[in-house]
Amino acid sequence: MSSFDEMDAFEGASLSARAMGARPTPYLDDLNPAQRDAVELLDGPVLMLAGAGTGKTKALTTRIVHLLNTGAARPNEILAVTFTNKAAREMKQRVGRMLGQPAEGMPWLGTFHAICVKLLRRHGELVNLKSNFTILDTDDQLRLLKQLVRAANIDDKRWPARMLAGIIDDWKNRALTPDKVPAADAGAYNHKGVELYAQYQTRLRELNAVDFGDLLLHMVTIFQTHEDVLQQYQRWFRYILVDEYQDTNVAQYMWLRLLAGAHKNICCVGDDDQSIYGWRGAEVGNILRFEKDFPGAHVVRLEQNYRSTPHILAAASNVIRGNQGRLGKELWTEAAEGEKLRLIGHWDGEEEARWIGEEIDAMQGGTRGVRPMNLDEMAILVRASHQMRAFEDRFLTIGLPYRVIGGPRFYERMEIRDAMAYFRLVVSPEDDLAFERIVNTPKRGLGDKAQQTIQMTARANGVSLVEGARLAVEQGAIKGKGGGALRELVEGLARWGRMAGDKDLTHMELAEIVLDESGYTAHWQNEKTPEAPGRLENLKELIKALEGFENLQGFLEHVSLIMDNEQNDGGAKVSIMTLHAAKGLEFPAVFLPGWEDGLFPSQRSMDESGIKGLEEERRLAYVGITRAEEVCTISFAANRRVFGQWQNSMPSRFIDELPEDHVEVLTPPGLYGGSGGGFSAQGIETRAAEANVYNSPGWKRLQARQGQYGMAQPKESRNTVIDMDAVASFTLGERVFHQKFGYGAVIGIEGDKVEVEFEKAGLKKVVARFLNASDDVPF
DNA sequence: GTGGAGTATCTTTTT
DNA sequence: GATACTCCAC
């Protein structure tokens, strides 16, 4: 690894590169005047206010190319920060394409986190970290916090560790080390928050580990306390570029200000109207006060939109107008008028999914809209991930190919994390958290008691858990079957560790040996659950993913930072994702379902953050609408299942903010004998009433008439589970149904418990509430 | 020590 | 409706 001094040595070379003088700049001809400004104003602070679809990435990448081309900086003197790995990847590709060569030479183009890891590997010792520190994910973090909470004798029912994790995260986002937490926050987590935060940081240091927030926080601390280090990097990074500046939190902001403090060659790109990460500590204020922070800053506005039709832009503008304190932009386009936005209401969530499925089919077949569309030109953007389920269910039944973006991630799956814990232990045996995860996975007969013995032995001797386990076995502190299994595990770990140094063995082979010899593979082979084969499949995939890396360590590093899994499995598919995940993307056709008050805008957001929360929700609506290029379809449902309970709601207040002239209101389906059989007569009537309302010109007054459809009756009462009072009347011999055990006969009643002889599951004692009379079975 | 049944909580959004 | 957690019976 090259040391920092070696890096400095390049500086001389860069001067000669600059001396080479300007080269032709054909790429500038591709830009509109505003974009050109944004590219050519190289020195001094620049704020690029780039509305949705205004060619922001183009301007940013061209700026990098221009910096290189004019000799202002060498590739490794440019610090370019993004928020997502995807954005970093894309930028690298585009720069490479423009330069006509792979942009391998841009080591400082990456996410905040990836760049901080690089820096921290070099300078970690300044905050008492060894350079091979591990990065904890949220799971490890939570387990660690739980231990601390329990040790502090706090009732983790009333004060969940999750909550503490959130509070600590928040402090870290605000660049607050435990000693800097303001007095106003002293009451946090039952007045124990600050103390536990300090303990947590101590524990992390003992484990030679950091969490995500630490990556930024430690670097800020180092820059603040080591002037020499800061100055070196201020010299080194001649030009700084920041993407999605509106999403920076305080720690990131301080980090940037420190680095840009000397030369102030910083170009921040953002859109205050697309700030949607306030809940994660992002401060819109950062972008709003850029000109104050950097006096004399050039502000460039990109307002010509190359993405959407005028109808779509008009709708988006009208919605976002409701927010206060914006920097203000007016998007315009030369695009043809196109279709109006479409708005439709449905009876319930399932019907919404059904309708959208049919619509997608029709659009694909060319029977709807001005041109046939490919499946990958369409996307469904939801507010909360639980909304995805209805679409997945529906699309599975009609065989419509879809892809969920940002769903449960590969590296978060249980089996993958288990396997990775084994790998972590092979690479670094002192990784106590990894050891705790796998001591008893697969089952080795090592329960709480044995694990406590290991912990105590380790602590008494001041060694890692693995070493503690070895000692405990040696001293015979753990007897019987567990002891033998533990000895085997400890010896295995030592053996695999030695094998890691073996040149004749690839790390893929090693990984396979580890999983086989530890019994982990067998554990899933013996498991009879329906998921087991899939999990084995995932493990195989994990081994395959190792191929791209030098060794296990390199792989683990990669995974801790890049938790996304791009599945580019072939074939056109409809995309389903959250609005947050959709930022930066665009699709010819966009569906925005679930526009109901409470769901969107989210009740929780409004409860917790009031007006600020509502405004962030509104920005989310803005982001959603502006993803659409040609067609945007907004929908809402009167009824939806929440927590398995039916709930009804009113259309979103944002629907009122859509400009009437740019919206076409569609008649709900079902009235023409289309879909949705099986409703009661009452349901049809209600739906007919809805149709009239929708068709009326004054549809905006819908809200005033919410009583008519907002408070619609639940579908059918016979679908509800039998209630407790009714259950009391079970009689001996009665035929009953249980969700899990199936059919059976009542053979005894004791209070609220009923003894049932099930046909398949045999004799069980169950609580009456979970039983239905068999002719009353829900279906 | 394990596994099953019963109970509580959950749903925003993620590097 | 699903999962994580707790409690109780083997």
JSON list of N, CA, C and O (backbone and C1' of nucleotides) in Angstrom, two decimals, chain A residues 83 113 279-280 383 385-386 409 443 445 448-449 580 604 741, chain B:
[
{"chain": "A", "resi": 83, "resn": "PHE", "atom": "N", "xyz": [-23.33, 9.77, -2.99]},
{"chain": "A", "resi": 83, "resn": "PHE", "atom": "CA", "xyz": [-23.97, 9.11, -1.84]},
{"chain": "A", "resi": 83, "resn": "PHE", "atom": "C", "xyz": [-24.11, 7.61, -2.04]},
{"chain": "A", "resi": 83, "resn": "PHE", "atom": "O", "xyz": [-24.01, 6.85, -1.10]},
{"chain": "A", "resi": 113, "resn": "HIS", "atom": "N", "xyz": [-18.58, 7.22, 2.44]},
{"chain": "A", "resi": 113, "resn": "HIS", "atom": "CA", "xyz": [-18.14, 6.15, 3.31]},
{"chain": "A", "resi": 113, "resn": "HIS", "atom": "C", "xyz": [-16.92, 5.43, 2.76]},
{"chain": "A", "resi": 113, "resn": "HIS", "atom": "O", "xyz": [-15.97, 5.16, 3.49]},
{"chain": "A", "resi": 279, "resn": "TRP", "atom": "N", "xyz": [-34.66, 12.43, 7.59]},
{"chain": "A", "resi": 279, "resn": "TRP", "atom": "CA", "xyz": [-34.78, 11.44, 8.67]},
{"chain": "A", "resi": 279, "resn": "TRP", "atom": "C", "xyz": [-33.46, 10.75, 8.94]},
{"chain": "A", "resi": 279, "resn": "TRP", "atom": "O", "xyz": [-33.28, 10.10, 9.95]},
{"chain": "A", "resi": 280, "resn": "ARG", "atom": "N", "xyz": [-32.54, 10.87, 8.00]},
{"chain": "A", "resi": 280, "resn": "ARG", "atom": "CA", "xyz": [-31.25, 10.23, 8.22]},
{"chain": "A", "resi": 280, "resn": "ARG", "atom": "C", "xyz": [-30.20, 11.28, 8.59]},
{"chain": "A", "resi": 280, "resn": "ARG", "atom": "O", "xyz": [-29.02, 11.02, 8.55]},
{"chain": "A", "resi": 383, "resn": "ARG", "atom": "N", "xyz": [-44.29, 4.40, -1.53]},
{"chain": "A", "resi": 383, "resn": "ARG", "atom": "CA", "xyz": [-43.80, 5.17, -0.41]},
{"chain": "A", "resi": 383, "resn": "ARG", "atom": "C", "xyz": [-43.08, 4.28, 0.61]},
{"chain": "A", "resi": 383, "resn": "ARG", "atom": "O", "xyz": [-42.03, 4.61, 1.11]},
{"chain": "A", "resi": 385, "resn": "SER", "atom": "N", "xyz": [-41.98, 0.15, 1.73]},
{"chain": "A", "resi": 385, "resn": "SER", "atom": "CA", "xyz": [-41.69, -1.11, 1.05]},
{"chain": "A", "resi": 385, "resn": "SER", "atom": "C", "xyz": [-42.80, -2.15, 1.23]},
{"chain": "A", "resi": 385, "resn": "SER", "atom": "O", "xyz": [-42.94, -3.04, 0.41]},
{"chain": "A", "resi": 386, "resn": "HIS", "atom": "N", "xyz": [-43.58, -2.04, 2.30]},
{"chain": "A", "resi": 386, "resn": "HIS", "atom": "CA", "xyz": [-44.62, -3.06, 2.46]},
{"chain": "A", "resi": 386, "resn": "HIS", "atom": "C", "xyz": [-45.68, -2.99, 1.38]},
{"chain": "A", "resi": 386, "resn": "HIS", "atom": "O", "xyz": [-46.41, -3.94, 1.15]},
{"chain": "A", "resi": 409, "resn": "ARG", "atom": "N", "xyz": [-31.62, -7.43, 0.89]},
{"chain": "A", "resi": 409, "resn": "ARG", "atom": "CA", "xyz": [-30.37, -7.52, 0.18]},
{"chain": "A", "resi": 409, "resn": "ARG", "atom": "C", "xyz": [-29.68, -8.84, 0.41]},
{"chain": "A", "resi": 409, "resn": "ARG", "atom": "O", "xyz": [-29.76, -9.42, 1.47]},
{"chain": "A", "resi": 443, "resn": "LYS", "atom": "N", "xyz": [-25.94, -25.85, 15.45]},
{"chain": "A", "resi": 443, "resn": "LYS", "atom": "CA", "xyz": [-26.07, -26.22, 16.86]},
{"chain": "A", "resi": 443, "resn": "LYS", "atom": "C", "xyz": [-24.91, -27.10, 17.32]},
{"chain": "A", "resi": 443, "resn": "LYS", "atom": "O", "xyz": [-24.64, -28.13, 16.73]},
{"chain": "A", "resi": 445, "resn": "GLY", "atom": "N", "xyz": [-24.59, -27.50, 20.81]},
{"chain": "A", "resi": 445, "resn": "GLY", "atom": "CA", "xyz": [-24.86, -27.78, 22.21]},
{"chain": "A", "resi": 445, "resn": "GLY", "atom": "C", "xyz": [-24.20, -26.77, 23.13]},
{"chain": "A", "resi": 445, "resn": "GLY", "atom": "O", "xyz": [-23.87, -27.07, 24.26]},
{"chain": "A", "resi": 448, "resn": "ASP", "atom": "N", "xyz": [-26.54, -20.71, 26.58]},
{"chain": "A", "resi": 448, "resn": "ASP", "atom": "CA", "xyz": [-26.17, -19.53, 27.36]},
{"chain": "A", "resi": 448, "resn": "ASP", "atom": "C", "xyz": [-25.05, -19.81, 28.35]},
{"chain": "A", "resi": 448, "resn": "ASP", "atom": "O", "xyz": [-24.12, -19.03, 28.48]},
{"chain": "A", "resi": 449, "resn": "LYS", "atom": "N", "xyz": [-25.18, -20.95, 29.03]},
{"chain": "A", "resi": 449, "resn": "LYS", "atom": "CA", "xyz": [-24.23, -21.20, 30.11]},
{"chain": "A", "resi": 449, "resn": "LYS", "atom": "C", "xyz": [-22.81, -21.38, 29.57]},
{"chain": "A", "resi": 449, "resn": "LYS", "atom": "O", "xyz": [-21.87, -20.78, 30.08]},
{"chain": "A", "resi": 580, "resn": "HIS", "atom": "N", "xyz": [-37.61, 6.57, -2.46]},
{"chain": "A", "resi": 580, "resn": "HIS", "atom": "CA", "xyz": [-36.23, 6.93, -2.11]},
{"chain": "A", "resi": 580, "resn": "HIS", "atom": "C", "xyz": [-35.23, 6.27, -3.05]},
{"chain": "A", "resi": 580, "resn": "HIS", "atom": "O", "xyz": [-34.26, 6.88, -3.48]},
{"chain": "A", "resi": 604, "resn": "ARG", "atom": "N", "xyz": [-46.49, 9.02, 10.21]},
{"chain": "A", "resi": 604, "resn": "ARG", "atom": "CA", "xyz": [-45.38, 9.04, 11.16]},
{"chain": "A", "resi": 604, "resn": "ARG", "atom": "C", "xyz": [-44.46, 10.23, 10.91]},
{"chain": "A", "resi": 604, "resn": "ARG", "atom": "O", "xyz": [-44.02, 10.90, 11.84]},
{"chain": "A", "resi": 741, "resn": "PHE", "atom": "N", "xyz": [-52.65, -26.01, 12.31]},
{"chain": "A", "resi": 741, "resn": "PHE", "atom": "CA", "xyz": [-52.84, -27.47, 12.44]},
{"chain": "A", "resi": 741, "resn": "PHE", "atom": "C", "xyz": [-53.93, -28.03, 11.55]},
{"chain": "A", "resi": 741, "resn": "PHE", "atom": "O", "xyz": [-54.06, -29.24, 11.42]},
{"chain": "B", "resi": 1, "resn": "DG", "atom": "P", "xyz": [-26.53, -24.68, 28.45]},
{"chain": "B", "resi": 1, "resn": "DG", "atom": "O5'", "xyz": [-26.93, -25.58, 27.22]},
{"chain": "B", "resi": 1, "resn": "DG", "atom": "C5'", "xyz": [-27.35, -26.87, 27.38]},
{"chain": "B", "resi": 1, "resn": "DG", "atom": "C4'", "xyz": [-27.95, -27.28, 26.07]},
{"chain": "B", "resi": 1, "resn": "DG", "atom": "C3'", "xyz": [-28.23, -26.17, 25.07]},
{"chain": "B", "resi": 1, "resn": "DG", "atom": "O3'", "xyz": [-28.23, -26.75, 23.76]},
{"chain": "B", "resi": 1, "resn": "DG", "atom": "C1'", "xyz": [-30.27, -26.99, 25.93]},
{"chain": "B", "resi": 2, "resn": "DT", "atom": "P", "xyz": [-28.56, -25.95, 22.47]},
{"chain": "B", "resi": 2, "resn": "DT", "atom": "O5'", "xyz": [-30.00, -26.50, 22.10]},
{"chain": "B", "resi": 2, "resn": "DT", "atom": "C5'", "xyz": [-30.17, -27.91, 21.92]},
{"chain": "B", "resi": 2, "resn": "DT", "atom": "C4'", "xyz": [-31.61, -28.20, 21.62]},
{"chain": "B", "resi": 2, "resn": "DT", "atom": "C3'", "xyz": [-32.22, -27.36, 20.50]},
{"chain": "B", "resi": 2, "resn": "DT", "atom": "O3'", "xyz": [-32.80, -28.22, 19.54]},
{"chain": "B", "resi": 2, "resn": "DT", "atom": "C1'", "xyz": [-33.60, -27.30, 22.42]},
{"chain": "B", "resi": 3, "resn": "DG", "atom": "P", "xyz": [-33.37, -27.72, 18.21]},
{"chain": "B", "resi": 3, "resn": "DG", "atom": "O5'", "xyz": [-34.92, -27.63, 18.55]},
{"chain": "B", "resi": 3, "resn": "DG", "atom": "C5'", "xyz": [-35.64, -28.82, 18.86]},
{"chain": "B", "resi": 3, "resn": "DG", "atom": "C4'", "xyz": [-37.07, -28.44, 19.18]},
{"chain": "B", "resi": 3, "resn": "DG", "atom": "C3'", "xyz": [-37.73, -27.55, 18.12]},
{"chain": "B", "resi": 3, "resn": "DG", "atom": "O3'", "xyz": [-39.08, -27.94, 17.97]},
{"chain": "B", "resi": 3, "resn": "DG", "atom": "C1'", "xyz": [-37.81, -26.46, 20.18]},
{"chain": "B", "resi": 4, "resn": "DG", "atom": "P", "xyz": [-39.84, -27.61, 16.68]},
{"chain": "B", "resi": 4, "resn": "DG", "atom": "O5'", "xyz": [-41.35, -27.58, 17.15]},
{"chain": "B", "resi": 4, "resn": "DG", "atom": "C5'", "xyz": [-41.79, -28.31, 18.29]},
{"chain": "B", "resi": 4, "resn": "DG", "atom": "C4'", "xyz": [-42.66, -27.41, 19.13]},
{"chain": "B", "resi": 4, "resn": "DG", "atom": "C3'", "xyz": [-43.56, -26.49, 18.31]},
{"chain": "B", "resi": 4, "resn": "DG", "atom": "O3'", "xyz": [-44.92, -26.80, 18.58]},
{"chain": "B", "resi": 4, "resn": "DG", "atom": "C1'", "xyz": [-42.46, -25.29, 20.04]},
{"chain": "B", "resi": 5, "resn": "DA", "atom": "P", "xyz": [-46.07, -26.16, 17.80]},
{"chain": "B", "resi": 5, "resn": "DA", "atom": "O5'", "xyz": [-46.66, -25.17, 18.90]},
{"chain": "B", "resi": 5, "resn": "DA", "atom": "C5'", "xyz": [-46.90, -25.66, 20.22]},
{"chain": "B", "resi": 5, "resn": "DA", "atom": "C4'", "xyz": [-47.25, -24.49, 21.11]},
{"chain": "B", "resi": 5, "resn": "DA", "atom": "C3'", "xyz": [-48.26, -23.53, 20.49]},
{"chain": "B", "resi": 5, "resn": "DA", "atom": "O3'", "xyz": [-49.19, -23.15, 21.48]},
{"chain": "B", "resi": 5, "resn": "DA", "atom": "C1'", "xyz": [-46.28, -22.35, 21.05]},
{"chain": "B", "resi": 6, "resn": "DG", "atom": "P", "xyz": [-50.40, -22.30, 21.18]},
{"chain": "B", "resi": 6, "resn": "DG", "atom": "O5'", "xyz": [-49.96, -20.90, 21.82]},
{"chain": "B", "resi": 6, "resn": "DG", "atom": "C5'", "xyz": [-49.76, -20.82, 23.23]},
{"chain": "B", "resi": 6, "resn": "DG", "atom": "C4'", "xyz": [-49.18, -19.47, 23.56]},
{"chain": "B", "resi": 6, "resn": "DG", "atom": "C3'", "xyz": [-50.05, -18.30, 23.10]},
{"chain": "B", "resi": 6, "resn": "DG", "atom": "O3'", "xyz": [-50.16, -17.40, 24.19]},
{"chain": "B", "resi": 6, "resn": "DG", "atom": "C1'", "xyz": [-47.84, -18.03, 22.32]},
{"chain": "B", "resi": 7, "resn": "DT", "atom": "P", "xyz": [-51.07, -16.18, 24.17]},
{"chain": "B", "resi": 7, "resn": "DT", "atom": "O5'", "xyz": [-50.03, -14.99, 23.97]},
{"chain": "B", "resi": 7, "resn": "DT", "atom": "C5'", "xyz": [-49.02, -14.73, 24.95]},
{"chain": "B", "resi": 7, "resn": "DT", "atom": "C4'", "xyz": [-48.13, -13.61, 24.46]},
{"chain": "B", "resi": 7, "resn": "DT", "atom": "C3'", "xyz": [-48.88, -12.38, 23.96]},
{"chain": "B", "resi": 7, "resn": "DT", "atom": "O3'", "xyz": [-48.49, -11.27, 24.75]},
{"chain": "B", "resi": 7, "resn": "DT", "atom": "C1'", "xyz": [-47.17, -13.01, 22.45]},
{"chain": "B", "resi": 8, "resn": "DA", "atom": "P", "xyz": [-49.02, -9.86, 24.54]},
{"chain": "B", "resi": 8, "resn": "DA", "atom": "O5'", "xyz": [-47.83, -9.22, 23.70]},
{"chain": "B", "resi": 8, "resn": "DA", "atom": "C5'", "xyz": [-46.56, -9.02, 24.30]},
{"chain": "B", "resi": 8, "resn": "DA", "atom": "C4'", "xyz": [-45.69, -8.25, 23.33]},
{"chain": "B", "resi": 8, "resn": "DA", "atom": "C3'", "xyz": [-46.28, -6.92, 22.85]},
{"chain": "B", "resi": 8, "resn": "DA", "atom": "O3'", "xyz": [-45.25, -5.96, 22.85]},
{"chain": "B", "resi": 8, "resn": "DA", "atom": "C1'", "xyz": [-45.84, -8.32, 20.98]},
{"chain": "B", "resi": 9, "resn": "DT", "atom": "P", "xyz": [-45.60, -4.45, 22.77]},
{"chain": "B", "resi": 9, "resn": "DT", "atom": "O5'", "xyz": [-45.06, -4.04, 21.34]},
{"chain": "B", "resi": 9, "resn": "DT", "atom": "C5'", "xyz": [-43.70, -4.31, 21.01]},
{"chain": "B", "resi": 9, "resn": "DT", "atom": "C4'", "xyz": [-43.55, -4.35, 19.52]},
{"chain": "B", "resi": 9, "resn": "DT", "atom": "C3'", "xyz": [-44.20, -3.14, 18.81]},
{"chain": "B", "resi": 9, "resn": "DT", "atom": "O3'", "xyz": [-43.15, -2.35, 18.25]},
{"chain": "B", "resi": 9, "resn": "DT", "atom": "C1'", "xyz": [-44.61, -5.21, 17.68]},
{"chain": "B", "resi": 10, "resn": "DC", "atom": "P", "xyz": [-43.38, -0.92, 17.63]},
{"chain": "B", "resi": 10, "resn": "DC", "atom": "O5'", "xyz": [-42.68, -1.09, 16.21]},
{"chain": "B", "resi": 10, "resn": "DC", "atom": "C5'", "xyz": [-41.92, -2.26, 15.92]},
{"chain": "B", "resi": 10, "resn": "DC", "atom": "C4'", "xyz": [-42.41, -2.84, 14.62]},
{"chain": "B", "resi": 10, "resn": "DC", "atom": "C3'", "xyz": [-42.86, -1.79, 13.61]},
{"chain": "B", "resi": 10, "resn": "DC", "atom": "O3'", "xyz": [-41.86, -1.73, 12.61]},
{"chain": "B", "resi": 10, "resn": "DC", "atom": "C1'", "xyz": [-44.20, -3.74, 13.55]},
{"chain": "B", "resi": 11, "resn": "DT", "atom": "P", "xyz": [-40.79, -0.96, 12.29]},
{"chain": "B", "resi": 11, "resn": "DT", "atom": "O5'", "xyz": [-41.57, 0.47, 12.36]},
{"chain": "B", "resi": 11, "resn": "DT", "atom": "C5'", "xyz": [-42.95, 0.46, 12.10]},
{"chain": "B", "resi": 11, "resn": "DT", "atom": "C4'", "xyz": [-43.16, 0.87, 10.64]},
{"chain": "B", "resi": 11, "resn": "DT", "atom": "C3'", "xyz": [-44.58, 1.34, 10.38]},
{"chain": "B", "resi": 11, "resn": "DT", "atom": "O3'", "xyz": [-44.64, 2.77, 10.31]},
{"chain": "B", "resi": 11, "resn": "DT", "atom": "C1'", "xyz": [-43.82, -0.18, 8.69]},
{"chain": "B", "resi": 12, "resn": "DT", "atom": "P", "xyz": [-43.03, 3.52, 10.33]},
{"chain": "B", "resi": 12, "resn": "DT", "atom": "O5'", "xyz": [-41.93, 2.44, 9.86]},
{"chain": "B", "resi": 12, "resn": "DT", "atom": "C5'", "xyz": [-40.92, 2.63, 8.91]},
{"chain": "B", "resi": 12, "resn": "DT", "atom": "C4'", "xyz": [-41.29, 2.64, 7.48]},
{"chain": "B", "resi": 12, "resn": "DT", "atom": "C3'", "xyz": [-40.04, 2.63, 6.63]},
{"chain": "B", "resi": 12, "resn": "DT", "atom": "O3'", "xyz": [-40.14, 1.57, 5.71]},
{"chain": "B", "resi": 12, "resn": "DT", "atom": "C1'", "xyz": [-41.24, 4.71, 6.35]},
{"chain": "B", "resi": 13, "resn": "DT", "atom": "P", "xyz": [-39.52, 1.08, 4.69]},
{"chain": "B", "resi": 13, "resn": "DT", "atom": "O5'", "xyz": [-38.91, 2.44, 4.18]},
{"chain": "B", "resi": 13, "resn": "DT", "atom": "C5'", "xyz": [-38.07, 2.46, 3.05]},
{"chain": "B", "resi": 13, "resn": "DT", "atom": "C4'", "xyz": [-37.66, 3.88, 2.78]},
{"chain": "B", "resi": 13, "resn": "DT", "atom": "C3'", "xyz": [-36.17, 4.10, 2.93]},
{"chain": "B", "resi": 13, "resn": "DT", "atom": "O3'", "xyz": [-35.57, 3.89, 1.68]},
{"chain": "B", "resi": 13, "resn": "DT", "atom": "C1'", "xyz": [-37.42, 5.88, 3.91]},
{"chain": "B", "resi": 14, "resn": "DT", "atom": "P", "xyz": [-34.76, 2.52, 1.49]},
{"chain": "B", "resi": 14, "resn": "DT", "atom": "O5'", "xyz": [-33.32, 3.02, 1.92]},
{"chain": "B", "resi": 14, "resn": "DT", "atom": "C5'", "xyz": [-32.74, 4.14, 1.31]},
{"chain": "B", "resi": 14, "resn": "DT", "atom": "C4'", "xyz": [-31.32, 4.24, 1.80]},
{"chain": "B", "resi": 14, "resn": "DT", "atom": "C3'", "xyz": [-30.49, 2.97, 1.65]},
{"chain": "B", "resi": 14, "resn": "DT", "atom": "O3'", "xyz": [-29.17, 3.34, 1.30]},
{"chain": "B", "resi": 14, "resn": "DT", "atom": "C1'", "xyz": [-30.60, 3.59, 3.91]},
{"chain": "B", "resi": 15, "resn": "DT", "atom": "P", "xyz": [-28.26, 2.29, 0.55]},
{"chain": "B", "resi": 15, "resn": "DT", "atom": "O5'", "xyz": [-26.82, 2.98, 0.74]},
{"chain": "B", "resi": 15, "resn": "DT", "atom": "C5'", "xyz": [-26.60, 4.27, 0.21]},
{"chain": "B", "resi": 15, "resn": "DT", "atom": "C4'", "xyz": [-25.44, 4.88, 0.95]},
{"chain": "B", "resi": 15, "resn": "DT", "atom": "C3'", "xyz": [-24.20, 3.99, 1.03]},
{"chain": "B", "resi": 15, "resn": "DT", "atom": "O3'", "xyz": [-23.05, 4.77, 0.69]},
{"chain": "B", "resi": 15, "resn": "DT", "atom": "C1'", "xyz": [-24.86, 4.67, 3.19]}
]
